[in-house]
Short mmCIF file of the C-alpha atoms (twelve columns), coordinates in Angstrom:
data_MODEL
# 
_entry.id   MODEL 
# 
loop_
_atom_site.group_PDB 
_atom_site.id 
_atom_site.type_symbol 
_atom_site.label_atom_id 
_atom_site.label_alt_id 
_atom_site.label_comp_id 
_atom_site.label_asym_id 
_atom_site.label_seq_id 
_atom_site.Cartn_x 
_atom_site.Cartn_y 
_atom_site.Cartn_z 
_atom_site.pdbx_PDB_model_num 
ATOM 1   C CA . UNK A 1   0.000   0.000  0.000   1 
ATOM 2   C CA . UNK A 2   2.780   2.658  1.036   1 
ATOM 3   C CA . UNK A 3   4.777   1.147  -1.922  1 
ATOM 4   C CA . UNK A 4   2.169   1.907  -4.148  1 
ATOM 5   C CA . UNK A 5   1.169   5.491  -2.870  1 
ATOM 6   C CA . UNK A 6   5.140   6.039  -3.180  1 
ATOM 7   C CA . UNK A 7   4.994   5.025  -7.120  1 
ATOM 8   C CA . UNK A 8   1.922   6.802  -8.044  1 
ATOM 9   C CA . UNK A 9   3.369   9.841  -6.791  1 
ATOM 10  C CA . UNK A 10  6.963   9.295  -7.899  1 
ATOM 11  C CA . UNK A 11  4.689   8.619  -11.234 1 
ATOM 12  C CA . UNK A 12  2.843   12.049 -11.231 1 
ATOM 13  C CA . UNK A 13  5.599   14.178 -10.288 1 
ATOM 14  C CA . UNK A 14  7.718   12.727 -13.472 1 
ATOM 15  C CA . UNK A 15  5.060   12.951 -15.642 1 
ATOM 16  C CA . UNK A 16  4.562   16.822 -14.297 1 
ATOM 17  C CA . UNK A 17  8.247   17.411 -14.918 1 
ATOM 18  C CA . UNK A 18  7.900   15.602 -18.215 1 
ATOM 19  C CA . UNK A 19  5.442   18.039 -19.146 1 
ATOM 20  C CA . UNK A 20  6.441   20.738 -18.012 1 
ATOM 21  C CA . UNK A 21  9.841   20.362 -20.260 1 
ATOM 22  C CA . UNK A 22  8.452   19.345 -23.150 1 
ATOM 23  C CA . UNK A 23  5.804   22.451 -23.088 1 
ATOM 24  C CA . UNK A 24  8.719   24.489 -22.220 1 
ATOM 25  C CA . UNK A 25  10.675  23.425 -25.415 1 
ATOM 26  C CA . UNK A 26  11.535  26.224 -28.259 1 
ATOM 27  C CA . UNK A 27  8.351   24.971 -30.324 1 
ATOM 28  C CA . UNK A 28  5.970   25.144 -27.784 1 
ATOM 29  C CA . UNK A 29  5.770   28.287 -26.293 1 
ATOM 30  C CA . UNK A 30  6.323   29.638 -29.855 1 
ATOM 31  C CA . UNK A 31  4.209   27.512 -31.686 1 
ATOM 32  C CA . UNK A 32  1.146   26.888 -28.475 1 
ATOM 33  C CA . UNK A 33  0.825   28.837 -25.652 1 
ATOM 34  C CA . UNK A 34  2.866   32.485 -27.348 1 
ATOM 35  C CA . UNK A 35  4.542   32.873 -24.496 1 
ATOM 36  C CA . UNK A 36  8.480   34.128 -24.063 1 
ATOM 37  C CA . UNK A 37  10.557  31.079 -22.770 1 
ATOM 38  C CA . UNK A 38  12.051  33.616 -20.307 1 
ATOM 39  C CA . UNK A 39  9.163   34.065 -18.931 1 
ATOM 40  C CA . UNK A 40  7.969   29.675 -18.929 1 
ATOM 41  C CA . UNK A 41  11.581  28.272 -18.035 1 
ATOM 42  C CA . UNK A 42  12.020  24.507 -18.320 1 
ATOM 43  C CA . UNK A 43  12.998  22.566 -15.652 1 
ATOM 44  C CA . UNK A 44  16.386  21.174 -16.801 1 
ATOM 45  C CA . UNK A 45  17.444  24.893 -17.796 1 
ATOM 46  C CA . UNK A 46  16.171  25.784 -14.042 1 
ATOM 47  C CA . UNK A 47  18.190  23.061 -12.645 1 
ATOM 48  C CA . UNK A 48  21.412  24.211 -14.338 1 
ATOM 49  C CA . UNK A 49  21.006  27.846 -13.191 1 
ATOM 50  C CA . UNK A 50  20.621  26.491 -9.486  1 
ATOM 51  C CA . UNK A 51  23.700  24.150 -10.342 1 
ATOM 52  C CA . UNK A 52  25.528  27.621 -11.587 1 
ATOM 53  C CA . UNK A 53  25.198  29.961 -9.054  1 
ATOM 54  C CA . UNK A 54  25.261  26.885 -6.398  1 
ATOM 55  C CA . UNK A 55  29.155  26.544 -7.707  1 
ATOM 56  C CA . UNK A 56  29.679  30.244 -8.114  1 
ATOM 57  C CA . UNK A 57  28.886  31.101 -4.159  1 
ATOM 58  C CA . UNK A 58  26.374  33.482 -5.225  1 
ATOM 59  C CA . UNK A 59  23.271  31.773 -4.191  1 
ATOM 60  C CA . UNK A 60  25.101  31.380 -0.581  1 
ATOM 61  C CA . UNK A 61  25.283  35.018 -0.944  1 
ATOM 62  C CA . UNK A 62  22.104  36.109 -2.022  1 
ATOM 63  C CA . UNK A 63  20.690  33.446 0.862   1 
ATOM 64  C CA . UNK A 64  22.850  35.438 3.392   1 
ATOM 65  C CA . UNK A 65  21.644  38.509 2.174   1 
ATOM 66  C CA . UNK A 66  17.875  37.240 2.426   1 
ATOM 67  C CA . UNK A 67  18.153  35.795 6.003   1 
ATOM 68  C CA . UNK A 68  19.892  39.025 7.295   1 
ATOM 69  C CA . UNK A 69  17.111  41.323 5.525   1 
ATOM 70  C CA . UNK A 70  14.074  38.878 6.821   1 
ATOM 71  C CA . UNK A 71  16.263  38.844 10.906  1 
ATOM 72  C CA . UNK A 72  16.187  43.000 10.639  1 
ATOM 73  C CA . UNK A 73  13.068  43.455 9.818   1 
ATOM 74  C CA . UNK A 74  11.221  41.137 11.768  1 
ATOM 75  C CA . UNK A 75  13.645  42.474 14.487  1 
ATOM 76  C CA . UNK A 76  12.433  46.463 13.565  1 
ATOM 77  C CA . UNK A 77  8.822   45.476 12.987  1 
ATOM 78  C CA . UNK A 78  8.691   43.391 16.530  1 
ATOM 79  C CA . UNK A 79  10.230  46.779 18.334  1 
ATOM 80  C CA . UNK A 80  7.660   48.954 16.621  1 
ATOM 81  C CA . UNK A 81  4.748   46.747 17.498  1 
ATOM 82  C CA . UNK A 82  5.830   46.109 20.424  1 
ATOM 83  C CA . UNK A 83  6.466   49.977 21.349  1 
ATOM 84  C CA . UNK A 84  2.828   50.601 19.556  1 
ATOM 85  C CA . UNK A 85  0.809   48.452 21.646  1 
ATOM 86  C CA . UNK A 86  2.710   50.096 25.281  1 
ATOM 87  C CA . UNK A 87  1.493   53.181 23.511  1 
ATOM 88  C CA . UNK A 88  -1.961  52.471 22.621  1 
ATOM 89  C CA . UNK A 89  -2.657  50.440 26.043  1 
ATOM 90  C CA . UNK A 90  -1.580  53.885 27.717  1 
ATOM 91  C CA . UNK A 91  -3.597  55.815 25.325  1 
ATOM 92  C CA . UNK A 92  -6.540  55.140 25.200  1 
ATOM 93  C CA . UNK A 93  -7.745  57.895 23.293  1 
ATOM 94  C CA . UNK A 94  -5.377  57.133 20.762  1 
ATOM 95  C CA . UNK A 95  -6.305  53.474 20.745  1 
ATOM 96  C CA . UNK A 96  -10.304 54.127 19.623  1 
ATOM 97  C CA . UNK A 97  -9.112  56.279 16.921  1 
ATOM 98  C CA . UNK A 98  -6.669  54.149 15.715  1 
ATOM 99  C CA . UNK A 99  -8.858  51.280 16.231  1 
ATOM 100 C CA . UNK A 100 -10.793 51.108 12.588  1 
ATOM 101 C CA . UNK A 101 -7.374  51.444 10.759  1 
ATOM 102 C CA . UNK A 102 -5.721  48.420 12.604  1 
ATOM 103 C CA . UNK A 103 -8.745  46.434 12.076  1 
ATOM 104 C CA . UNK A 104 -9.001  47.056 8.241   1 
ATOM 105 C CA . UNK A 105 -4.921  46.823 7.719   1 
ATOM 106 C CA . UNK A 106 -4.955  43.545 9.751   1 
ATOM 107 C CA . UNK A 107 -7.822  42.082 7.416   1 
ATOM 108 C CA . UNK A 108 -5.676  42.581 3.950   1 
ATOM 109 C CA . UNK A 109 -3.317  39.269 3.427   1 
ATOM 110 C CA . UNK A 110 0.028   40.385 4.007   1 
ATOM 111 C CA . UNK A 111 0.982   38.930 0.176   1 
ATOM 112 C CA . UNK A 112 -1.493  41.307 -1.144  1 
ATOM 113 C CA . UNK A 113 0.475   43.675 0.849   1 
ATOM 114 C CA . UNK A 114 4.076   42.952 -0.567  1 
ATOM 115 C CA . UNK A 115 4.108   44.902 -3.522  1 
ATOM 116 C CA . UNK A 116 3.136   48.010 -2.014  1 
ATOM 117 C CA . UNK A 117 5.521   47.320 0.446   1 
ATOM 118 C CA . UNK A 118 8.264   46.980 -2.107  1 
ATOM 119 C CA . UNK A 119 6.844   50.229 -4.027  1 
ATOM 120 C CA . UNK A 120 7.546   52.265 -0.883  1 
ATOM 121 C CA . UNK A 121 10.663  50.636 0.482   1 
ATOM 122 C CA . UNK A 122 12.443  49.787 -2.579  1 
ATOM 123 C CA . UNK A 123 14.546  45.724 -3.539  1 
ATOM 124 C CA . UNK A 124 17.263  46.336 -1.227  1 
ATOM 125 C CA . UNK A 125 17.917  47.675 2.291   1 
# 
């Protein structure tokens, strides 16, 4: 039984990949779907780029980078919130008005949120 789960899914994910890289040929995205092959990369071109900058040091880099970016700013958003709720449990003025706008910013998904985020902070710190 756990054999069999293990080959029908080894099964589906070669067949996806299989797909996938032959609709990602030269001819298809021409030919098909009229879409860029930069933009509908195949899997084995995918896998050398990863094998690339794997060997160059650049995607230790780049993961550094990442980590250190994601560390500060959960570090400065934790101190603001933080900070912002000793404020707004002392104020409680300030809390009611503030109160709606919390709400409403807490009910958009934070993905949704991301490119604004980038459009006002910019790619890089």
């Amino acid at each position: 039984s756990r054999l069999r789960m293990f080959v029908y899914r080894a099964s589906f994910a070669g067949g996806f990949l299989a797909m996938w890289e032959l609709s990602a040929w030269e001819i298809g995205p021409k030919q098909w779907l009229c879409v860029d092959p930069f933009w509908f990369g195949s899997p084995i071109r995918v896998m050398s780029y990863l094998v690339e900058i794997t060997l160059s040091g650049s995607l230790f880099i780049d993961t550094w980078t990442t980590m250190y970016e994601a560390f500060l700013g959960y570090i400065l958003g934790a101190a603001l919130g933080i900070a912002l709720g000793f404020i707004l449990a002392r104020l409680e003025t300030l809390a009611e008005i503030l109160d709606p706008f919390i709400v409403a910013v807490n009910g958009i998904p934070r993905v949704a949120m991301a490119p604004i985020l980038i459009i006002w902070f910019g790619i890089g710190v």
